[in-house]
JSON list of C-alpha atoms in Angstrom, two decimals:
[
{"chain": "A", "resi": 1, "resn": "ARG", "atom": "CA", "xyz": [36.15, -66.25, -46.97]},
{"chain": "A", "resi": 2, "resn": "PHE", "atom": "CA", "xyz": [34.52, -69.46, -48.14]},
{"chain": "A", "resi": 3, "resn": "ALA", "atom": "CA", "xyz": [32.15, -67.65, -50.53]},
{"chain": "A", "resi": 4, "resn": "ASN", "atom": "CA", "xyz": [35.08, -65.71, -51.97]},
{"chain": "A", "resi": 5, "resn": "ALA", "atom": "CA", "xyz": [37.04, -68.95, -52.41]},
{"chain": "A", "resi": 6, "resn": "VAL", "atom": "CA", "xyz": [34.12, -70.49, -54.31]},
{"chain": "A", "resi": 7, "resn": "LEU", "atom": "CA", "xyz": [33.97, -67.46, -56.63]},
{"chain": "A", "resi": 8, "resn": "ASP", "atom": "CA", "xyz": [37.74, -67.74, -57.16]},
{"chain": "A", "resi": 9, "resn": "HIS", "atom": "CA", "xyz": [37.51, -71.47, -57.82]},
{"chain": "A", "resi": 10, "resn": "PHE", "atom": "CA", "xyz": [35.01, -70.92, -60.63]},
{"chain": "A", "resi": 11, "resn": "GLY", "atom": "CA", "xyz": [36.83, -67.86, -61.96]},
{"chain": "A", "resi": 12, "resn": "LEU", "atom": "CA", "xyz": [33.86, -65.57, -61.42]},
{"chain": "A", "resi": 13, "resn": "GLU", "atom": "CA", "xyz": [35.02, -61.98, -61.60]},
{"chain": "A", "resi": 14, "resn": "HIS", "atom": "CA", "xyz": [31.41, -60.69, -61.54]},
{"chain": "A", "resi": 15, "resn": "CYS", "atom": "CA", "xyz": [28.25, -62.29, -60.23]},
{"chain": "A", "resi": 16, "resn": "VAL", "atom": "CA", "xyz": [24.78, -61.82, -58.86]},
{"chain": "A", "resi": 17, "resn": "LEU", "atom": "CA", "xyz": [24.83, -63.39, -55.42]},
{"chain": "A", "resi": 18, "resn": "GLY", "atom": "CA", "xyz": [21.77, -64.58, -53.57]},
{"chain": "A", "resi": 19, "resn": "GLY", "atom": "CA", "xyz": [20.93, -66.39, -50.39]},
{"chain": "A", "resi": 20, "resn": "ASN", "atom": "CA", "xyz": [18.11, -67.41, -48.11]},
{"chain": "A", "resi": 21, "resn": "SER", "atom": "CA", "xyz": [18.18, -66.84, -44.35]},
{"chain": "A", "resi": 22, "resn": "PHE", "atom": "CA", "xyz": [21.80, -67.23, -43.15]},
{"chain": "A", "resi": 23, "resn": "GLY", "atom": "CA", "xyz": [22.75, -67.54, -46.82]},
{"chain": "A", "resi": 24, "resn": "GLY", "atom": "CA", "xyz": [21.40, -64.03, -47.34]},
{"chain": "A", "resi": 25, "resn": "TRP", "atom": "CA", "xyz": [23.73, -62.80, -44.60]},
{"chain": "A", "resi": 26, "resn": "VAL", "atom": "CA", "xyz": [26.64, -64.53, -46.33]},
{"chain": "A", "resi": 27, "resn": "ALA", "atom": "CA", "xyz": [25.59, -62.90, -49.63]},
{"chain": "A", "resi": 28, "resn": "TRP", "atom": "CA", "xyz": [25.44, -59.30, -48.41]},
{"chain": "A", "resi": 29, "resn": "ASP", "atom": "CA", "xyz": [28.58, -59.75, -46.32]},
{"chain": "A", "resi": 30, "resn": "THR", "atom": "CA", "xyz": [30.41, -61.10, -49.38]},
{"chain": "A", "resi": 31, "resn": "ALA", "atom": "CA", "xyz": [29.22, -58.11, -51.41]},
{"chain": "A", "resi": 32, "resn": "LEU", "atom": "CA", "xyz": [30.79, -55.82, -48.81]},
{"chain": "A", "resi": 33, "resn": "ALA", "atom": "CA", "xyz": [34.02, -57.86, -48.72]},
{"chain": "A", "resi": 34, "resn": "GLN", "atom": "CA", "xyz": [34.32, -57.99, -52.52]},
{"chain": "A", "resi": 35, "resn": "PRO", "atom": "CA", "xyz": [33.32, -54.57, -53.87]},
{"chain": "A", "resi": 36, "resn": "GLY", "atom": "CA", "xyz": [33.19, -54.61, -57.65]},
{"chain": "A", "resi": 37, "resn": "ARG", "atom": "CA", "xyz": [32.80, -58.38, -57.82]},
{"chain": "A", "resi": 38, "resn": "VAL", "atom": "CA", "xyz": [29.19, -58.74, -56.67]},
{"chain": "A", "resi": 39, "resn": "ASP", "atom": "CA", "xyz": [27.08, -56.77, -59.16]},
{"chain": "A", "resi": 40, "resn": "ALA", "atom": "CA", "xyz": [23.71, -57.36, -57.48]},
{"chain": "A", "resi": 41, "resn": "LEU", "atom": "CA", "xyz": [22.17, -59.18, -54.54]},
{"chain": "A", "resi": 42, "resn": "VAL", "atom": "CA", "xyz": [19.08, -61.32, -54.00]},
{"chain": "A", "resi": 43, "resn": "LEU", "atom": "CA", "xyz": [18.17, -61.56, -50.32]},
{"chain": "A", "resi": 44, "resn": "VAL", "atom": "CA", "xyz": [15.45, -64.09, -49.51]},
{"chain": "A", "resi": 45, "resn": "ASP", "atom": "CA", "xyz": [14.10, -63.77, -45.96]},
{"chain": "A", "resi": 46, "resn": "SER", "atom": "CA", "xyz": [17.66, -62.82, -45.08]},
{"chain": "A", "resi": 47, "resn": "ALA", "atom": "CA", "xyz": [19.38, -62.83, -41.73]},
{"chain": "A", "resi": 48, "resn": "GLY", "atom": "CA", "xyz": [21.46, -59.90, -40.61]},
{"chain": "A", "resi": 49, "resn": "TYR", "atom": "CA", "xyz": [19.59, -58.09, -37.87]},
{"chain": "A", "resi": 50, "resn": "ALA", "atom": "CA", "xyz": [19.20, -59.09, -34.23]},
{"chain": "A", "resi": 51, "resn": "ILE", "atom": "CA", "xyz": [15.77, -60.62, -34.60]},
{"chain": "A", "resi": 52, "resn": "GLU", "atom": "CA", "xyz": [12.87, -61.47, -32.39]},
{"chain": "A", "resi": 53, "resn": "SER", "atom": "CA", "xyz": [11.30, -64.51, -33.99]},
{"chain": "A", "resi": 54, "resn": "GLN", "atom": "CA", "xyz": [7.63, -65.28, -33.62]},
{"chain": "A", "resi": 55, "resn": "SER", "atom": "CA", "xyz": [8.45, -68.99, -33.81]},
{"chain": "A", "resi": 56, "resn": "VAL", "atom": "CA", "xyz": [11.78, -70.82, -33.96]},
{"chain": "A", "resi": 57, "resn": "PRO", "atom": "CA", "xyz": [11.99, -74.39, -35.34]},
{"chain": "A", "resi": 58, "resn": "ILE", "atom": "CA", "xyz": [12.78, -76.88, -32.60]},
{"chain": "A", "resi": 59, "resn": "ALA", "atom": "CA", "xyz": [15.97, -78.08, -34.32]},
{"chain": "A", "resi": 60, "resn": "PHE", "atom": "CA", "xyz": [17.28, -74.47, -34.29]},
{"chain": "A", "resi": 61, "resn": "ARG", "atom": "CA", "xyz": [16.42, -74.14, -30.60]},
{"chain": "A", "resi": 62, "resn": "ILE", "atom": "CA", "xyz": [18.29, -77.33, -29.76]},
{"chain": "A", "resi": 63, "resn": "ALA", "atom": "CA", "xyz": [21.28, -76.25, -31.86]},
{"chain": "A", "resi": 64, "resn": "SER", "atom": "CA", "xyz": [21.64, -73.09, -29.79]},
{"chain": "A", "resi": 65, "resn": "ILE", "atom": "CA", "xyz": [21.45, -74.72, -26.32]},
{"chain": "A", "resi": 66, "resn": "PRO", "atom": "CA", "xyz": [24.88, -75.68, -24.89]},
{"chain": "A", "resi": 67, "resn": "LEU", "atom": "CA", "xyz": [25.25, -79.36, -23.98]},
{"chain": "A", "resi": 68, "resn": "LEU", "atom": "CA", "xyz": [21.92, -80.29, -25.57]},
{"chain": "A", "resi": 69, "resn": "ASN", "atom": "CA", "xyz": [23.36, -79.29, -28.93]},
{"chain": "A", "resi": 70, "resn": "ARG", "atom": "CA", "xyz": [26.09, -81.93, -28.52]},
{"chain": "A", "resi": 71, "resn": "LEU", "atom": "CA", "xyz": [23.38, -84.58, -28.47]},
{"chain": "A", "resi": 72, "resn": "MET", "atom": "CA", "xyz": [22.04, -83.15, -31.72]},
{"chain": "A", "resi": 73, "resn": "GLU", "atom": "CA", "xyz": [25.39, -83.80, -33.37]},
{"chain": "A", "resi": 74, "resn": "VAL", "atom": "CA", "xyz": [24.83, -87.55, -33.04]},
{"chain": "A", "resi": 75, "resn": "THR", "atom": "CA", "xyz": [21.06, -87.83, -33.34]},
{"chain": "A", "resi": 76, "resn": "LEU", "atom": "CA", "xyz": [18.33, -85.72, -34.87]},
{"chain": "A", "resi": 77, "resn": "PRO", "atom": "CA", "xyz": [15.08, -87.65, -35.21]},
{"chain": "A", "resi": 78, "resn": "ARG", "atom": "CA", "xyz": [13.08, -87.35, -38.42]},
{"chain": "A", "resi": 79, "resn": "GLY", "atom": "CA", "xyz": [10.10, -86.07, -36.40]},
{"chain": "A", "resi": 80, "resn": "LEU", "atom": "CA", "xyz": [12.11, -83.02, -35.29]},
{"chain": "A", "resi": 81, "resn": "ILE", "atom": "CA", "xyz": [13.07, -82.35, -38.89]},
{"chain": "A", "resi": 82, "resn": "GLU", "atom": "CA", "xyz": [9.44, -82.54, -39.99]},
{"chain": "A", "resi": 83, "resn": "SER", "atom": "CA", "xyz": [8.33, -80.21, -37.21]},
{"chain": "A", "resi": 84, "resn": "SER", "atom": "CA", "xyz": [11.05, -77.71, -38.11]},
{"chain": "A", "resi": 85, "resn": "VAL", "atom": "CA", "xyz": [10.23, -77.71, -41.83]},
{"chain": "A", "resi": 86, "resn": "ARG", "atom": "CA", "xyz": [6.49, -77.31, -41.15]},
{"chain": "A", "resi": 87, "resn": "ASN", "atom": "CA", "xyz": [7.37, -74.41, -38.86]},
{"chain": "A", "resi": 88, "resn": "VAL", "atom": "CA", "xyz": [9.04, -72.39, -41.62]},
{"chain": "A", "resi": 89, "resn": "TYR", "atom": "CA", "xyz": [6.44, -72.94, -44.35]},
{"chain": "A", "resi": 90, "resn": "GLY", "atom": "CA", "xyz": [3.62, -70.44, -44.79]},
{"chain": "A", "resi": 91, "resn": "ASP", "atom": "CA", "xyz": [1.33, -73.36, -45.58]},
{"chain": "A", "resi": 92, "resn": "PRO", "atom": "CA", "xyz": [2.48, -76.42, -43.58]},
{"chain": "A", "resi": 93, "resn": "ASP", "atom": "CA", "xyz": [0.20, -78.61, -45.73]},
{"chain": "A", "resi": 94, "resn": "LYS", "atom": "CA", "xyz": [2.73, -78.16, -48.56]},
{"chain": "A", "resi": 95, "resn": "VAL", "atom": "CA", "xyz": [5.31, -80.11, -46.54]},
{"chain": "A", "resi": 96, "resn": "THR", "atom": "CA", "xyz": [5.38, -83.57, -48.10]},
{"chain": "A", "resi": 97, "resn": "ARG", "atom": "CA", "xyz": [6.98, -86.80, -46.95]},
{"chain": "A", "resi": 98, "resn": "ASP", "atom": "CA", "xyz": [9.51, -86.50, -49.80]},
{"chain": "A", "resi": 99, "resn": "LEU", "atom": "CA", "xyz": [10.46, -82.98, -48.71]},
{"chain": "A", "resi": 100, "resn": "VAL", "atom": "CA", "xyz": [10.99, -84.09, -45.10]},
{"chain": "A", "resi": 101, "resn": "ASP", "atom": "CA", "xyz": [13.02, -87.07, -46.34]},
{"chain": "A", "resi": 102, "resn": "ARG", "atom": "CA", "xyz": [15.25, -84.71, -48.34]},
{"chain": "A", "resi": 103, "resn": "TYR", "atom": "CA", "xyz": [15.89, -82.47, -45.32]},
{"chain": "A", "resi": 104, "resn": "TYR", "atom": "CA", "xyz": [16.49, -85.50, -43.12]},
{"chain": "A", "resi": 105, "resn": "GLU", "atom": "CA", "xyz": [18.97, -87.02, -45.59]},
{"chain": "A", "resi": 106, "resn": "ILE", "atom": "CA", "xyz": [20.87, -83.72, -45.63]},
{"chain": "A", "resi": 107, "resn": "THR", "atom": "CA", "xyz": [21.25, -83.89, -41.84]},
{"chain": "A", "resi": 108, "resn": "LEU", "atom": "CA", "xyz": [22.75, -87.37, -42.15]},
{"chain": "A", "resi": 109, "resn": "ARG", "atom": "CA", "xyz": [25.62, -86.11, -44.27]},
{"chain": "A", "resi": 110, "resn": "GLU", "atom": "CA", "xyz": [28.87, -86.08, -42.32]},
{"chain": "A", "resi": 111, "resn": "GLY", "atom": "CA", "xyz": [29.49, -82.77, -40.56]},
{"chain": "A", "resi": 112, "resn": "ASN", "atom": "CA", "xyz": [26.13, -81.14, -41.28]},
{"chain": "A", "resi": 113, "resn": "ARG", "atom": "CA", "xyz": [24.71, -81.42, -37.75]},
{"chain": "A", "resi": 114, "resn": "ALA", "atom": "CA", "xyz": [27.91, -80.09, -36.22]},
{"chain": "A", "resi": 115, "resn": "ALA", "atom": "CA", "xyz": [27.91, -77.26, -38.76]},
{"chain": "A", "resi": 116, "resn": "LEU", "atom": "CA", "xyz": [24.40, -76.23, -37.72]},
{"chain": "A", "resi": 117, "resn": "VAL", "atom": "CA", "xyz": [25.53, -76.04, -34.10]},
{"chain": "A", "resi": 118, "resn": "GLN", "atom": "CA", "xyz": [28.62, -74.02, -35.05]},
{"chain": "A", "resi": 119, "resn": "ARG", "atom": "CA", "xyz": [26.52, -71.62, -37.12]},
{"chain": "A", "resi": 120, "resn": "PHE", "atom": "CA", "xyz": [24.80, -70.40, -33.95]},
{"chain": "A", "resi": 121, "resn": "VAL", "atom": "CA", "xyz": [28.05, -70.27, -31.97]},
{"chain": "A", "resi": 122, "resn": "GLN", "atom": "CA", "xyz": [30.14, -68.45, -34.59]},
{"chain": "A", "resi": 123, "resn": "ALA", "atom": "CA", "xyz": [27.60, -66.03, -36.01]},
{"chain": "A", "resi": 124, "resn": "PRO", "atom": "CA", "xyz": [25.43, -64.41, -33.34]},
{"chain": "A", "resi": 125, "resn": "LEU", "atom": "CA", "xyz": [22.42, -62.67, -34.84]},
{"chain": "A", "resi": 126, "resn": "GLY", "atom": "CA", "xyz": [22.85, -58.95, -35.44]},
{"chain": "A", "resi": 127, "resn": "ILE", "atom": "CA", "xyz": [26.62, -58.87, -34.96]},
{"chain": "A", "resi": 128, "resn": "ASP", "atom": "CA", "xyz": [27.15, -56.93, -38.22]},
{"chain": "A", "resi": 129, "resn": "GLU", "atom": "CA", "xyz": [23.76, -55.29, -38.69]},
{"chain": "A", "resi": 130, "resn": "ASN", "atom": "CA", "xyz": [25.24, -51.78, -38.70]},
{"chain": "A", "resi": 131, "resn": "ARG", "atom": "CA", "xyz": [27.10, -52.70, -41.92]},
{"chain": "A", "resi": 132, "resn": "ILE", "atom": "CA", "xyz": [23.93, -53.43, -43.91]},
{"chain": "A", "resi": 133, "resn": "ARG", "atom": "CA", "xyz": [23.67, -49.70, -44.75]},
{"chain": "A", "resi": 134, "resn": "GLU", "atom": "CA", "xyz": [27.01, -50.04, -46.60]},
{"chain": "A", "resi": 135, "resn": "VAL", "atom": "CA", "xyz": [25.49, -52.32, -49.26]},
{"chain": "A", "resi": 136, "resn": "SER", "atom": "CA", "xyz": [25.56, -50.29, -52.47]},
{"chain": "A", "resi": 137, "resn": "VAL", "atom": "CA", "xyz": [24.68, -52.79, -55.21]},
{"chain": "A", "resi": 138, "resn": "PRO", "atom": "CA", "xyz": [21.15, -53.22, -56.61]},
{"chain": "A", "resi": 139, "resn": "THR", "atom": "CA", "xyz": [19.32, -55.61, -54.28]},
{"chain": "A", "resi": 140, "resn": "LEU", "atom": "CA", "xyz": [16.19, -57.67, -54.71]},
{"chain": "A", "resi": 141, "resn": "ILE", "atom": "CA", "xyz": [14.59, -58.43, -51.35]},
{"chain": "A", "resi": 142, "resn": "LEU", "atom": "CA", "xyz": [12.16, -61.36, -51.45]},
{"chain": "A", "resi": 143, "resn": "TRP", "atom": "CA", "xyz": [10.11, -62.09, -48.34]},
{"chain": "A", "resi": 144, "resn": "GLY", "atom": "CA", "xyz": [7.41, -64.48, -47.23]},
{"chain": "A", "resi": 145, "resn": "GLY", "atom": "CA", "xyz": [4.64, -62.57, -45.47]},
{"chain": "A", "resi": 146, "resn": "ARG", "atom": "CA", "xyz": [4.03, -65.56, -43.20]},
{"chain": "A", "resi": 147, "resn": "ASP", "atom": "CA", "xyz": [7.68, -65.93, -42.14]},
{"chain": "A", "resi": 148, "resn": "ARG", "atom": "CA", "xyz": [7.65, -66.45, -38.37]},
{"chain": "A", "resi": 149, "resn": "LEU", "atom": "CA", "xyz": [11.39, -67.14, -38.07]},
{"chain": "A", "resi": 150, "resn": "ILE", "atom": "CA", "xyz": [12.49, -63.80, -39.56]},
{"chain": "A", "resi": 151, "resn": "PRO", "atom": "CA", "xyz": [9.25, -61.80, -39.72]},
{"chain": "A", "resi": 152, "resn": "LEU", "atom": "CA", "xyz": [8.43, -59.38, -42.53]},
{"chain": "A", "resi": 153, "resn": "GLU", "atom": "CA", "xyz": [9.38, -56.33, -40.44]},
{"chain": "A", "resi": 154, "resn": "TYR", "atom": "CA", "xyz": [13.04, -57.32, -41.00]},
{"chain": "A", "resi": 155, "resn": "GLY", "atom": "CA", "xyz": [12.45, -57.26, -44.75]},
{"chain": "A", "resi": 156, "resn": "ALA", "atom": "CA", "xyz": [11.28, -53.69, -44.22]},
{"chain": "A", "resi": 157, "resn": "PHE", "atom": "CA", "xyz": [14.55, -52.97, -42.37]},
{"chain": "A", "resi": 158, "resn": "PHE", "atom": "CA", "xyz": [16.56, -54.18, -45.38]},
{"chain": "A", "resi": 159, "resn": "LYS", "atom": "CA", "xyz": [14.38, -51.98, -47.59]},
{"chain": "A", "resi": 160, "resn": "ARG", "atom": "CA", "xyz": [15.07, -49.02, -45.30]},
{"chain": "A", "resi": 161, "resn": "ASP", "atom": "CA", "xyz": [18.81, -49.62, -45.00]},
{"chain": "A", "resi": 162, "resn": "ILE", "atom": "CA", "xyz": [19.86, -50.61, -48.53]},
{"chain": "A", "resi": 163, "resn": "ALA", "atom": "CA", "xyz": [19.71, -47.63, -50.88]},
{"chain": "A", "resi": 164, "resn": "ASP", "atom": "CA", "xyz": [19.11, -49.38, -54.22]},
{"chain": "A", "resi": 165, "resn": "ASN", "atom": "CA", "xyz": [16.50, -52.08, -53.64]},
{"chain": "A", "resi": 166, "resn": "SER", "atom": "CA", "xyz": [13.21, -53.66, -54.62]},
{"chain": "A", "resi": 167, "resn": "LEU", "atom": "CA", "xyz": [11.10, -55.48, -52.03]},
{"chain": "A", "resi": 168, "resn": "VAL", "atom": "CA", "xyz": [8.71, -58.21, -53.18]},
{"chain": "A", "resi": 169, "resn": "VAL", "atom": "CA", "xyz": [6.45, -59.76, -50.54]},
{"chain": "A", "resi": 170, "resn": "PHE", "atom": "CA", "xyz": [4.60, -63.04, -51.01]},
{"chain": "A", "resi": 171, "resn": "ASP", "atom": "CA", "xyz": [1.79, -62.71, -48.48]},
{"chain": "A", "resi": 172, "resn": "ASP", "atom": "CA", "xyz": [0.96, -66.43, -48.33]},
{"chain": "A", "resi": 173, "resn": "LEU", "atom": "CA", "xyz": [4.50, -67.85, -48.12]},
{"chain": "A", "resi": 174, "resn": "GLY", "atom": "CA", "xyz": [6.88, -68.45, -45.24]},
{"chain": "A", "resi": 175, "resn": "HIS", "atom": "CA", "xyz": [10.63, -68.44, -44.62]},
{"chain": "A", "resi": 176, "resn": "VAL", "atom": "CA", "xyz": [11.56, -70.40, -47.75]},
{"chain": "A", "resi": 177, "resn": "PRO", "atom": "CA", "xyz": [9.38, -68.88, -50.50]},
{"chain": "A", "resi": 178, "resn": "GLN", "atom": "CA", "xyz": [11.65, -70.30, -53.21]},
{"chain": "A", "resi": 179, "resn": "GLU", "atom": "CA", "xyz": [10.66, -73.79, -52.07]},
{"chain": "A", "resi": 180, "resn": "GLU", "atom": "CA", "xyz": [6.99, -73.13, -51.46]},
{"chain": "A", "resi": 181, "resn": "ASP", "atom": "CA", "xyz": [6.38, -71.38, -54.77]},
{"chain": "A", "resi": 182, "resn": "PRO", "atom": "CA", "xyz": [9.38, -71.50, -57.11]},
{"chain": "A", "resi": 183, "resn": "VAL", "atom": "CA", "xyz": [7.36, -70.19, -60.07]},
{"chain": "A", "resi": 184, "resn": "ARG", "atom": "CA", "xyz": [6.49, -66.87, -58.42]},
{"chain": "A", "resi": 185, "resn": "THR", "atom": "CA", "xyz": [9.90, -66.37, -56.86]},
{"chain": "A", "resi": 186, "resn": "VAL", "atom": "CA", "xyz": [11.72, -67.10, -60.12]},
{"chain": "A", "resi": 187, "resn": "ALA", "atom": "CA", "xyz": [9.38, -64.68, -61.92]},
{"chain": "A", "resi": 188, "resn": "ALA", "atom": "CA", "xyz": [10.37, -61.92, -59.47]},
{"chain": "A", "resi": 189, "resn": "LEU", "atom": "CA", "xyz": [14.05, -62.80, -59.93]},
{"chain": "A", "resi": 190, "resn": "LYS", "atom": "CA", "xyz": [13.81, -62.76, -63.73]},
{"chain": "A", "resi": 191, "resn": "SER", "atom": "CA", "xyz": [12.08, -59.39, -63.62]},
{"chain": "A", "resi": 192, "resn": "PHE", "atom": "CA", "xyz": [14.84, -57.99, -61.39]},
{"chain": "A", "resi": 193, "resn": "LEU", "atom": "CA", "xyz": [17.55, -59.33, -63.71]},
{"chain": "A", "resi": 194, "resn": "GLY", "atom": "CA", "xyz": [15.73, -58.20, -66.86]},
{"chain": "A", "resi": 195, "resn": "ILE", "atom": "CA", "xyz": [15.37, -61.74, -68.18]},
{"chain": "A", "resi": 196, "resn": "PRO", "atom": "CA", "xyz": [12.28, -62.31, -70.37]}
]
């Protein structure tokens, strides 16, 4: 509903909608809820299936543990943020102090920590996975080959279940390929959209 309200607010009758991780889930779910409005999808290491992660960032683990997650709403040390960001990068050496500072500052914004906790409570993984086969718009699936949070096999599931798709795998990148290598990910996006 929120994604639809944003599209309404900006008067967007047609769009290409993309998202990373949970944002990918929101994107494909919005495409199903608004047929004819979403012309194409870009799913980047997208959520949607009940997954078995190879490694879950510590902040995500805390957010999903009752009682302990309440503590996270009032404090989330910078060290936990750094550990979590390093966990999702294909090359942890690319994680800079400035990047960790940016993530940390985002967690300080009012409501963000509570929202992370609620994300795990309100949207259990895999709850709508049987609907992924209903996606009928052209879909670009971008995936980091070193993603340990949502491993590449789930990218293959999206490829299997969405009829009109292209899968691009970046073997050396992790869960957020658009951050690790924006040049390559934008090139794949431009190719998909037919932009020179």
